[in-house]
């Protein structure tokens, strides 16, 4: 009889099916098929927190298909993802499909390659219930928080709100940072820079004032203009003499290969991808890409990991590649091994790396979309660089004496690229000044001396990279939770992302204030991190999951009772001083999913609203006539302002004529190319398919749209 392999993703099932051949049937569960009920808590707090699981509505057809397949095979392999979530899905599949333990096995793999898949089938195991219990504990605790705490927020603030163990702490971080910024008082300080030169034909350079009488100046030591003027007066007619020239060699080691967290952070900085987008693209690279003659191949290893381990065979392949393509000078004296600093890292996993370094980004480019190529390049470069030798810099530090004062100039030049041959380090790209050849005792000419006033700056607002880094440093959440947490707090309108920085909304500040006042023992950094460690202990079979939930629930239920008696809190929108032009009532700034806007306080009777610019100024909604004509009906095209102040052209006869055009950054009309007719017929209705261009590249759409909505993306190999 044949064997059945059940995976989570349908894309993954296609790849694995080709690897295992005709003796295996590969089916997808499409993720979770069983969970706590949608409309009730599903946790019996009086009976040792016993959960009640139900088959998910969306999975009914999938379950029926899987049951039918199980009846027709001799052995079942549960091949869900190798994290705790995947272990739990495998257990739910076993329970729901009533799989016999004697002919059911669990298999896992870090990469979807022929070697890894066949090795997994050759070395199956049973479901690890400690891992399942760890995931159950997380799910049950989060359900208790959500179902018990959210209704309190509905009563005390407004309906539709939610709270969560991790999401609420993420909001707290952003709110706390905003409060720090609001309370920040700038402190004045000064710097003094001298421009010096040995001889007229020599290179001039700048040196900073760093000491007096041998005592080093700290950043804030020169406090005001009076102090600065006193220093300048004492430096009048001073002789500038080189007191020492120190030359050194400095080495810089490569970064380790990516984990989920570092990948999300680095890709956010380098490519501007959101954490959700990074994970979506990484999922495609992991599940498999059609690379021509080789078929569908997984290009990277599993992308939800906090481990820095690298398989010995992968490391050996990388070292051979470096030797062949860059030379022995780029090989370290001994292979590099990295140890994770992340709390509770699952060291059985691997770091994120290409499944084969022989598949270089340039070789794969023709098979990948633009985003897939960018991410694959970053993963490939980071991994290869992690196995290379250090970069080497020549540094020089020049100390200069002027009366009682000391100045210093420093610079560095890259002597040997090392790992930077393939992985550029942004902070090293800053242009350091070139320094002339000088010796101790040289007398220098002063060309100019410049005092400069500075003020200390408040802490920076979080962006996606810094928020993920901080969550990881505190041990809050795990690799699989960062992206959904960030998406949730934006979807709930607790925070907004503006110019890649997180700002708390008035709603977010109000909810955070309420939670801090009433749930400080549960919604805080330490508790959330400690709970993650306890989940790890459950996974290692050190403690029972029921004990963890019980320890949490007793004080939490007391907090709920306390919060029930708290005063209501009202979300106060920001006043502006603007008056509604229609009804004369005050206008305030409110938040929406698309950003802040100006709204009348007379809503819903008066629905006047305006977009606002980044400084909070009102943008007029009045359309502006242009000389452009509508290509469909001949009407005048009007320039209108949409959400976030973006201008566009629309026909004056709207809604009868719905012609619109986007405007580029210069205000010019953007004309989309007409769809191209093809010889391909729609497989659903038989109509001609049209070739169009989208953000992800070319695609086919049925000419009978909107009656027929058949759509097919075009692979690069099919263009």
XYZ file of C-alpha atoms in Angstrom:
719
model
C 0.000 0.000 0.000
C 1.040 3.584 -0.547
C 2.186 6.007 2.133
C 0.475 9.282 3.005
C 2.496 12.394 3.910
C 0.558 15.291 5.449
C 2.164 18.737 5.334
C 0.819 22.193 6.221
C 1.187 24.039 2.928
C -0.168 23.063 -0.496
C 2.888 24.650 -2.154
C 5.127 22.444 -0.032
C 3.100 19.349 -0.921
C 3.847 19.784 -4.634
C 7.591 20.004 -4.008
C 7.711 17.003 -1.663
C 5.501 14.895 -3.935
C 8.013 15.183 -6.776
C 10.852 14.196 -4.439
C 9.195 11.108 -2.909
C 7.721 9.670 -6.100
C 4.709 7.524 -6.918
C 4.707 5.414 -3.757
C 3.781 8.458 -1.677
C 0.642 10.581 -1.636
C 1.303 14.087 -0.292
C -1.639 16.077 1.078
C -1.898 19.460 2.775
C -3.795 20.288 5.967
C -3.736 23.999 4.998
C -2.416 24.856 8.466
C -4.464 24.221 11.612
C -7.539 22.007 11.242
C -8.579 22.039 14.916
C -8.582 24.785 17.521
C -10.399 26.190 20.537
C -13.985 27.173 19.612
C -14.543 30.536 17.899
C -17.479 31.788 19.975
C -16.747 30.545 23.483
C -13.730 30.339 25.719
C -13.252 26.572 25.335
C -11.170 26.252 28.544
C -12.657 24.692 31.682
C -11.015 26.746 34.445
C -12.754 24.608 37.104
C -11.396 21.340 35.691
C -7.629 21.881 35.580
C -7.971 24.140 32.492
C -9.047 21.274 30.254
C -9.361 22.583 26.659
C -12.183 21.759 24.260
C -11.056 21.564 20.655
C -13.284 21.756 17.587
C -12.670 21.132 13.919
C -12.368 24.480 12.174
C -15.217 25.388 9.822
C -12.838 26.225 6.977
C -11.240 22.774 7.254
C -14.316 20.552 6.791
C -13.543 19.691 3.156
C -9.857 19.213 3.933
C -10.668 16.864 6.838
C -13.000 14.783 4.668
C -10.317 14.541 1.971
C -7.651 13.541 4.497
C -9.888 10.880 6.098
C -10.498 9.378 2.691
C -6.787 9.338 1.931
C -5.948 7.761 5.314
C -8.335 4.889 4.586
C -6.490 4.099 1.345
C -2.890 3.977 2.598
C -0.801 1.738 4.827
C 1.307 4.340 6.636
C 0.924 8.014 7.527
C 3.759 10.499 7.983
C 2.899 13.772 9.721
C 5.314 16.263 8.134
C 4.094 19.555 9.554
C 6.586 22.329 10.373
C 9.391 21.534 12.819
C 8.460 24.150 15.437
C 6.098 23.691 18.392
C 3.176 24.954 16.354
C 3.881 22.267 13.760
C 4.148 19.601 16.467
C 0.737 20.645 17.788
C -0.802 20.552 14.299
C 0.552 17.001 13.868
C -1.049 15.985 17.183
C -4.384 17.555 16.235
C -4.254 15.677 12.922
C -3.601 12.408 14.732
C -6.491 13.014 17.140
C -9.024 14.250 14.578
C -8.226 11.655 11.911
C -8.091 8.900 14.585
C -4.683 7.745 13.377
C -3.324 4.496 14.773
C -0.036 5.062 16.625
C 1.498 1.899 15.136
C 1.266 3.075 11.531
C 1.657 6.832 12.126
C 4.992 8.641 12.412
C 6.235 12.187 12.740
C 8.946 13.495 10.407
C 10.659 16.907 10.329
C 13.180 18.617 8.070
C 15.008 21.951 8.017
C 14.977 22.238 4.244
C 12.914 20.944 1.351
C 15.570 19.166 -0.636
C 15.755 15.571 -1.852
C 18.434 14.655 0.694
C 16.594 16.189 3.661
C 13.163 14.759 2.769
C 14.394 11.215 2.134
C 16.499 11.323 5.296
C 13.441 12.433 7.309
C 11.360 9.519 5.980
C 14.211 7.137 6.815
C 14.376 8.419 10.420
C 10.797 8.978 11.673
C 9.804 9.462 15.314
C 6.654 9.714 17.407
C 4.923 12.984 18.297
C 6.716 14.830 21.082
C 3.960 15.570 23.603
C 6.201 17.935 25.593
C 6.360 20.209 22.552
C 2.605 19.845 22.039
C 1.937 20.747 25.682
C 4.148 23.828 25.375
C 2.063 25.037 22.433
C -1.162 24.143 24.246
C -0.061 26.175 27.265
C 0.635 29.204 25.069
C -2.688 28.858 23.242
C -4.730 28.377 26.437
C -3.041 31.208 28.319
C -3.543 33.559 25.369
C -7.190 32.471 25.119
C -7.733 33.217 28.823
C -6.144 36.652 28.476
C -8.126 37.451 25.326
C -11.527 36.175 26.485
C -11.322 37.480 30.047
C -9.557 40.789 29.459
C -11.039 41.988 26.160
C -14.652 42.252 27.494
C -13.339 44.450 30.324
C -11.836 46.790 27.734
C -15.199 46.848 25.935
C -16.968 47.966 29.102
C -14.357 50.432 30.317
C -13.164 52.001 27.029
C -15.052 50.973 23.856
C -16.392 47.886 22.086
C -14.293 45.857 19.705
C -10.995 46.190 21.585
C -8.653 43.318 22.314
C -5.681 42.639 24.563
C -2.974 40.035 24.380
C -0.030 38.834 26.411
C 2.539 39.846 23.748
C 0.673 42.454 21.682
C -0.176 44.577 24.734
C 3.462 44.597 25.857
C 4.550 45.638 22.350
C 2.053 48.531 22.531
C 3.374 49.354 26.012
C 6.920 49.636 24.635
C 5.790 52.093 21.954
C 3.706 54.128 24.428
C 6.516 54.189 26.998
C 8.921 55.455 24.345
C 6.453 58.189 23.340
C 6.172 59.287 26.967
C 9.977 59.393 27.221
C 10.103 61.599 24.139
C 7.380 63.915 25.481
C 9.148 64.258 28.844
C 12.591 64.716 27.321
C 14.381 67.998 28.113
C 17.223 68.812 25.665
C 20.610 69.598 27.211
C 22.944 72.052 25.516
C 26.577 71.156 24.814
C 29.318 72.386 22.474
C 32.112 70.940 20.378
C 35.246 72.552 18.965
C 36.854 71.452 15.682
C 40.191 72.650 14.336
C 41.137 72.428 10.649
C 44.894 71.862 10.426
C 47.604 71.528 7.802
C 51.339 70.824 7.954
C 52.429 72.667 4.806
C 50.550 74.546 2.113
C 50.797 71.680 -0.361
C 49.783 69.026 2.176
C 46.327 67.625 2.812
C 44.301 69.537 5.393
C 42.304 67.621 7.990
C 39.989 68.203 10.949
C 40.631 67.333 14.594
C 38.209 67.413 17.536
C 38.934 68.964 20.918
C 39.038 65.992 23.325
C 40.900 66.984 26.507
C 42.337 69.666 28.797
C 45.377 69.145 31.025
C 45.267 65.469 30.115
C 41.705 65.035 31.365
C 39.335 63.750 28.704
C 36.272 65.821 27.849
C 33.005 63.893 28.098
C 30.176 64.661 25.689
C 28.411 67.221 27.891
C 31.439 68.798 29.589
C 31.458 71.939 27.436
C 28.055 73.202 28.487
C 27.515 76.638 26.917
C 28.823 79.418 24.682
C 30.618 81.178 27.536
C 32.726 78.086 28.263
C 33.402 77.705 24.556
C 34.479 81.320 24.179
C 36.853 80.899 27.144
C 38.418 77.870 25.456
C 38.825 79.740 22.148
C 40.459 82.648 23.960
C 42.984 80.322 25.619
C 43.737 78.787 22.218
C 44.588 82.124 20.610
C 48.154 82.055 19.229
C 48.538 78.447 20.428
C 51.062 76.185 18.718
C 49.543 72.959 17.329
C 52.054 70.151 17.661
C 51.648 66.434 16.906
C 52.177 64.633 20.226
C 51.671 61.079 18.949
C 50.744 59.073 15.867
C 49.390 55.592 16.584
C 48.891 53.101 13.788
C 47.012 49.865 14.380
C 45.403 47.024 12.521
C 41.750 46.438 13.364
C 39.754 43.339 12.467
C 36.025 43.022 12.005
C 34.368 39.625 12.226
C 31.366 38.657 10.086
C 27.829 38.519 11.402
C 26.346 35.069 12.036
C 23.784 33.691 9.555
C 20.222 34.913 9.897
C 17.732 33.893 12.534
C 14.090 34.938 12.096
C 14.635 38.020 14.218
C 17.883 39.192 12.622
C 16.504 38.525 9.135
C 13.425 40.654 9.821
C 15.574 43.428 11.297
C 18.215 43.431 8.556
C 15.737 43.163 5.674
C 13.698 46.015 7.172
C 16.820 48.214 7.196
C 18.248 47.114 3.851
C 15.146 46.548 1.721
C 12.381 48.339 3.625
C 10.264 45.146 3.824
C 7.774 44.833 6.678
C 8.274 41.792 8.906
C 5.085 40.257 7.441
C 6.336 40.717 3.879
C 9.743 39.281 4.752
C 8.153 36.137 6.180
C 5.741 35.776 3.251
C 8.593 35.915 0.712
C 10.788 33.639 2.855
C 7.949 31.092 3.022
C 7.913 30.883 -0.792
C 11.677 30.412 -0.954
C 11.457 27.669 1.692
C 8.516 25.808 0.122
C 10.040 25.708 -3.319
C 10.639 27.559 -6.577
C 10.487 26.036 -10.043
C 14.047 26.335 -11.326
C 13.702 24.840 -14.773
C 15.237 21.423 -15.358
C 15.538 20.680 -11.637
C 11.824 21.202 -10.990
C 10.539 22.738 -7.764
C 13.310 23.161 -5.192
C 13.344 24.712 -1.735
C 15.971 27.446 -1.857
C 16.345 28.293 1.856
C 16.061 26.390 5.121
C 13.192 26.769 7.597
C 12.616 30.473 8.233
C 11.151 30.359 11.787
C 14.169 29.764 13.944
C 16.207 31.346 16.715
C 19.168 28.974 16.359
C 22.577 29.753 14.821
C 23.489 26.113 14.179
C 24.652 25.169 10.694
C 24.687 21.608 9.358
C 28.224 20.270 8.881
C 27.546 19.372 5.249
C 26.307 22.910 4.509
C 29.341 24.458 6.187
C 31.715 22.236 4.234
C 29.979 23.153 0.962
C 30.263 26.861 1.825
C 33.981 26.597 2.636
C 34.653 24.767 -0.636
C 32.699 27.449 -2.527
C 34.684 30.251 -0.846
C 37.997 28.505 -1.602
C 37.086 27.980 -5.257
C 35.569 31.388 -5.953
C 37.504 33.772 -3.688
C 40.707 31.978 -2.718
C 42.287 30.621 0.446
C 42.879 34.129 1.854
C 39.123 34.351 2.420
C 38.968 31.117 4.450
C 39.186 31.400 8.264
C 41.919 29.408 10.027
C 39.219 27.132 11.430
C 35.484 26.845 10.601
C 33.271 29.395 12.364
C 30.641 28.361 14.905
C 28.136 30.751 16.412
C 26.246 30.565 19.689
C 22.874 32.267 19.987
C 22.282 34.885 22.677
C 18.511 34.632 22.312
C 16.663 33.472 25.434
C 15.179 30.008 25.046
C 16.601 29.418 21.572
C 15.737 26.014 20.147
C 19.214 24.746 19.352
C 17.894 21.670 17.541
C 16.970 23.995 14.702
C 19.294 25.529 12.116
C 20.000 29.106 11.140
C 18.420 30.411 7.922
C 20.691 29.621 4.993
C 20.513 28.661 1.316
C 19.940 24.951 0.806
C 22.943 25.008 -1.516
C 25.467 27.841 -1.891
C 26.082 26.562 -5.414
C 22.728 28.136 -6.353
C 24.051 31.680 -6.422
C 21.618 34.607 -6.545
C 22.596 35.416 -10.117
C 21.881 31.822 -11.198
C 18.459 31.931 -9.508
C 17.500 35.439 -10.630
C 15.684 34.306 -13.796
C 13.344 32.102 -11.732
C 12.491 34.590 -8.970
C 10.288 37.640 -8.620
C 12.057 40.885 -7.723
C 11.259 40.519 -4.006
C 12.242 36.832 -3.930
C 15.546 37.662 -5.612
C 16.313 40.466 -3.132
C 15.596 38.294 -0.100
C 17.414 35.240 -1.470
C 20.442 37.409 -2.234
C 20.450 38.727 1.342
C 20.172 35.210 2.851
C 22.861 33.820 0.525
C 25.278 36.711 1.110
C 24.820 36.654 4.877
C 25.426 32.908 5.121
C 28.468 32.812 2.845
C 29.953 35.853 4.617
C 29.430 34.164 8.004
C 31.882 31.437 6.940
C 34.575 33.821 5.647
C 37.581 35.474 7.259
C 37.648 38.846 9.042
C 37.830 42.178 7.262
C 41.046 44.051 8.133
C 41.457 47.823 8.518
C 44.510 50.021 8.928
C 43.693 52.691 11.500
C 45.594 55.799 12.496
C 45.016 58.093 15.497
C 46.758 61.469 15.642
C 46.930 63.362 18.942
C 47.735 67.066 18.812
C 48.696 69.360 21.711
C 47.720 73.057 21.758
C 48.667 74.787 25.011
C 46.776 72.831 27.725
C 44.324 71.365 25.217
C 44.375 68.122 23.264
C 42.863 67.494 19.826
C 42.437 64.164 18.081
C 41.932 63.027 14.482
C 41.362 59.428 13.452
C 40.748 57.521 10.252
C 40.805 54.036 8.792
C 41.216 52.374 5.432
C 40.073 48.920 4.399
C 43.171 46.767 3.988
C 41.545 43.386 3.260
C 37.868 42.858 2.397
C 37.418 39.443 3.975
C 33.714 38.692 4.474
C 32.808 42.151 3.147
C 33.591 40.795 -0.317
C 30.027 39.462 -0.329
C 28.270 41.224 2.559
C 28.503 44.986 2.850
C 28.366 46.487 6.335
C 26.403 49.728 6.211
C 28.085 51.424 9.144
C 31.505 50.859 7.576
C 30.489 52.691 4.420
C 30.588 56.078 6.119
C 33.407 58.125 4.616
C 36.157 58.564 7.152
C 38.512 61.480 6.504
C 41.838 60.919 4.779
C 44.749 61.871 6.985
C 48.190 63.089 5.850
C 51.422 61.312 6.798
C 52.529 62.919 10.055
C 55.124 62.198 12.725
C 55.394 63.024 16.410
C 56.794 66.534 16.841
C 55.383 67.938 13.567
C 54.192 71.531 13.848
C 50.809 72.229 12.218
C 49.197 75.382 10.893
C 45.697 76.281 12.102
C 43.437 77.060 9.120
C 40.240 77.555 11.110
C 38.651 76.697 14.427
C 34.894 76.096 14.596
C 32.726 75.970 17.714
C 29.374 74.229 17.260
C 26.307 74.171 19.468
C 24.462 70.868 19.980
C 21.519 69.605 21.975
C 20.964 66.105 23.263
C 18.206 64.267 21.394
C 15.323 62.191 22.762
C 15.363 58.409 22.325
C 14.396 57.367 18.814
C 10.920 56.010 18.122
C 10.802 52.322 17.352
C 10.812 51.088 13.785
C 10.062 47.453 12.911
C 13.712 46.415 13.224
C 14.321 48.057 16.606
C 10.967 46.863 18.022
C 11.718 43.247 17.069
C 15.236 43.577 18.495
C 13.882 44.907 21.797
C 11.218 42.188 22.042
C 13.911 39.574 21.468
C 16.273 41.154 24.025
C 13.555 41.002 26.680
C 12.709 37.423 25.700
C 9.163 38.434 24.722
C 7.562 36.329 22.005
C 9.283 33.847 19.730
C 10.330 33.819 16.027
C 6.850 32.941 14.793
C 5.166 35.729 16.803
C 7.051 38.916 15.820
C 5.402 39.549 12.440
C 1.786 38.745 13.495
C 2.197 40.813 16.687
C 3.304 43.893 14.730
C 0.465 43.424 12.237
C -2.120 43.000 15.017
C -1.244 46.177 16.916
C -1.563 48.146 13.678
C -4.815 46.471 12.647
C -6.293 47.236 16.090
C -5.365 50.931 15.607
C -3.248 50.921 18.765
C -0.234 52.190 16.821
C 0.420 53.600 13.370
C 3.490 53.384 11.191
C 4.476 56.766 9.784
C 7.696 57.236 7.829
C 8.766 53.805 9.143
C 8.404 54.910 12.781
C 5.783 53.661 15.256
C 3.515 56.230 16.914
C 0.894 55.256 19.500
C -2.637 56.378 18.697
C -4.890 58.019 21.278
C -6.690 54.675 21.510
C -3.410 52.834 22.089
C -2.354 55.281 24.807
C -5.738 54.947 26.551
C -5.743 51.135 26.460
C -2.131 51.038 27.656
C -2.928 53.380 30.554
C -5.882 51.185 31.605
C -3.861 47.962 31.427
C -0.982 49.456 33.399
C -3.362 50.634 36.106
C -5.258 47.349 36.443
C -3.066 44.529 35.083
C 0.471 45.591 35.959
C 1.302 42.084 37.226
C 0.385 40.454 33.904
C 0.933 43.042 31.174
C 4.573 43.881 31.775
C 7.973 43.045 30.332
C 9.160 40.673 33.049
C 6.011 38.570 33.336
C 5.752 38.127 29.560
C 9.408 37.085 29.316
C 9.150 34.741 32.348
C 6.124 32.999 30.825
C 8.131 32.340 27.633
C 10.814 30.658 29.758
C 8.162 28.534 31.428
C 6.868 27.477 27.994
C 10.449 26.394 27.245
C 10.520 24.374 30.477
C 7.291 22.626 29.439
C 8.866 21.795 26.065
C 11.821 20.245 27.906
C 9.450 18.195 30.119
C 10.575 19.987 33.298
C 7.117 21.186 34.416
C 3.474 20.459 33.598
C 1.553 22.941 31.500
C -1.430 22.943 33.890
C 0.830 24.173 36.730
C 1.978 27.132 34.621
C -1.600 28.131 33.738
C -2.774 27.766 37.345
C 0.061 29.939 38.666
C -0.885 32.624 36.140
C -4.664 32.416 36.448
C -5.147 32.934 40.182
C -3.661 36.491 40.322
C -5.045 37.260 36.846
C -8.642 36.520 37.893
C -8.128 38.881 40.833
C -6.986 41.596 38.421
C -10.143 41.029 36.359
C -12.350 41.558 39.442
C -10.434 44.723 40.315
C -10.710 46.100 36.773
C -14.478 45.504 36.730
C -14.783 48.177 39.435
C -12.462 50.699 37.743
C -13.704 53.960 36.229
C -14.391 54.207 32.513
C -11.728 55.783 30.336
C -12.628 57.847 27.323
C -10.426 58.052 24.248
C -9.693 61.738 23.811
C -8.962 62.723 20.207
C -6.412 65.504 19.744
C -7.904 69.032 19.610
C -6.752 71.234 16.712
C -8.425 74.646 16.933
C -9.975 74.026 13.486
C -13.694 74.752 13.059
C -15.924 72.643 10.812
C -16.836 74.701 7.712
C -20.279 73.049 7.530
C -21.625 73.033 11.089
C -19.196 75.215 13.041
C -18.252 72.566 15.608
C -14.610 71.931 16.643
C -12.557 69.517 14.525
C -10.208 66.938 16.026
C -7.574 64.523 14.784
C -8.760 60.912 14.762
C -7.001 57.721 13.729
C -7.981 55.303 10.980
C -6.368 52.285 9.368
C -4.946 54.612 6.706
C -3.552 57.124 9.163
C -4.725 60.203 11.082
C -7.332 62.567 9.631
C -9.283 65.681 10.620
C -12.903 64.997 11.629
C -15.855 67.008 12.886
C -16.905 66.418 16.506
C -20.513 66.578 15.275
C -20.189 63.079 13.742
C -22.360 61.165 12.817
C -24.751 64.078 12.124
C -21.922 65.947 10.375
C -19.505 63.750 8.416
C -17.079 66.479 7.346
C -13.516 65.155 7.231
C -10.189 66.224 5.736
C -6.874 64.562 5.024
C -3.918 66.045 6.873
C -0.260 66.311 5.951
C 2.644 64.963 8.026
C 2.606 68.118 10.177
C -1.120 67.762 10.946
C -2.217 70.586 8.633
C -5.531 70.324 6.818
C -5.475 69.449 3.119
C -8.364 70.919 1.152
C -10.834 68.420 -0.303
C -11.952 70.793 -3.063
C -11.240 69.258 -6.493
C -9.096 71.294 -8.894
C -9.937 71.481 -12.608
C -7.200 70.475 -15.054
C -6.818 70.757 -18.817
C -6.843 66.979 -19.130
C -9.853 65.284 -20.747
C -11.321 61.913 -19.807
C -10.397 59.371 -22.530
C -13.711 57.530 -22.030
C -16.403 60.229 -21.890
C -14.614 63.479 -22.755
C -15.318 65.080 -19.365
C -12.821 67.245 -17.526
C -10.385 65.421 -15.254
C -10.306 66.858 -11.733
C -7.318 66.756 -9.429
C -8.459 65.328 -6.091
C -6.778 64.522 -2.809
C -7.116 61.011 -1.463
C -6.049 59.357 1.763
C -2.761 60.516 3.293
C -2.804 63.547 1.029
C -2.029 61.670 -2.195
C -3.288 63.461 -5.317
C -4.968 61.707 -8.257
C -7.072 62.546 -11.319
C -10.748 61.602 -11.551
C -13.451 62.264 -14.127
C -15.918 65.066 -13.299
C -18.807 62.742 -14.233
C -18.117 60.317 -11.360
C -19.885 58.038 -10.387
C -21.301 57.565 -13.913
C -17.721 57.531 -15.249
C -15.165 55.989 -12.903
C -12.019 56.836 -14.853
C -9.081 57.659 -12.566
C -5.327 58.137 -12.974
C -2.549 58.055 -10.423
C -0.028 60.906 -10.437
C 3.725 60.426 -10.226
C 5.987 62.424 -7.887
C 6.172 65.223 -10.480
C 2.377 65.449 -10.754
C 2.236 63.802 -14.186
C -0.531 61.399 -15.130
C 0.426 57.727 -14.916
C -1.087 55.755 -17.799
C -1.360 52.018 -17.276
C -0.593 49.962 -20.385
C -3.558 48.375 -22.138
C -3.878 44.631 -21.506
C -2.366 42.435 -24.196
C -4.534 39.782 -25.868
C -3.172 36.232 -25.851
C -4.009 32.956 -27.581
C -4.723 31.327 -24.232
C -8.332 30.500 -23.355
C -9.715 30.674 -19.838
C -9.924 27.187 -18.336
C -13.067 28.202 -16.428
C -15.238 29.958 -19.016
C -13.406 29.669 -22.346
C -12.927 33.436 -22.869
C -9.663 34.948 -24.096
C -7.040 35.577 -21.387
C -5.419 39.022 -21.207
C -1.836 39.695 -20.163
C -1.516 42.504 -17.619
C 1.302 43.920 -15.518
C 1.049 43.997 -11.719
C 3.343 44.825 -8.816
C 4.593 41.231 -8.689
C 5.111 41.072 -12.440
C 3.000 39.925 -15.420
C -0.171 37.913 -14.960
C -3.102 36.583 -16.976
C -6.673 37.599 -16.275
C -9.895 36.550 -17.959
C -11.382 39.032 -20.446
C -14.834 38.187 -19.038
C -13.978 39.917 -15.724
C -15.843 40.613 -13.450
C -18.149 37.683 -14.331
C -15.125 35.393 -14.421
C -12.312 36.179 -11.984
C -9.785 33.592 -13.146
C -6.243 34.893 -12.617
C -2.864 33.248 -13.199
C 0.584 34.594 -12.375
C 3.202 34.135 -15.080
C 6.531 32.604 -14.072
C 9.621 34.242 -15.532
C 10.346 31.063 -17.480
C 6.921 31.309 -19.178
C 7.138 34.904 -20.414
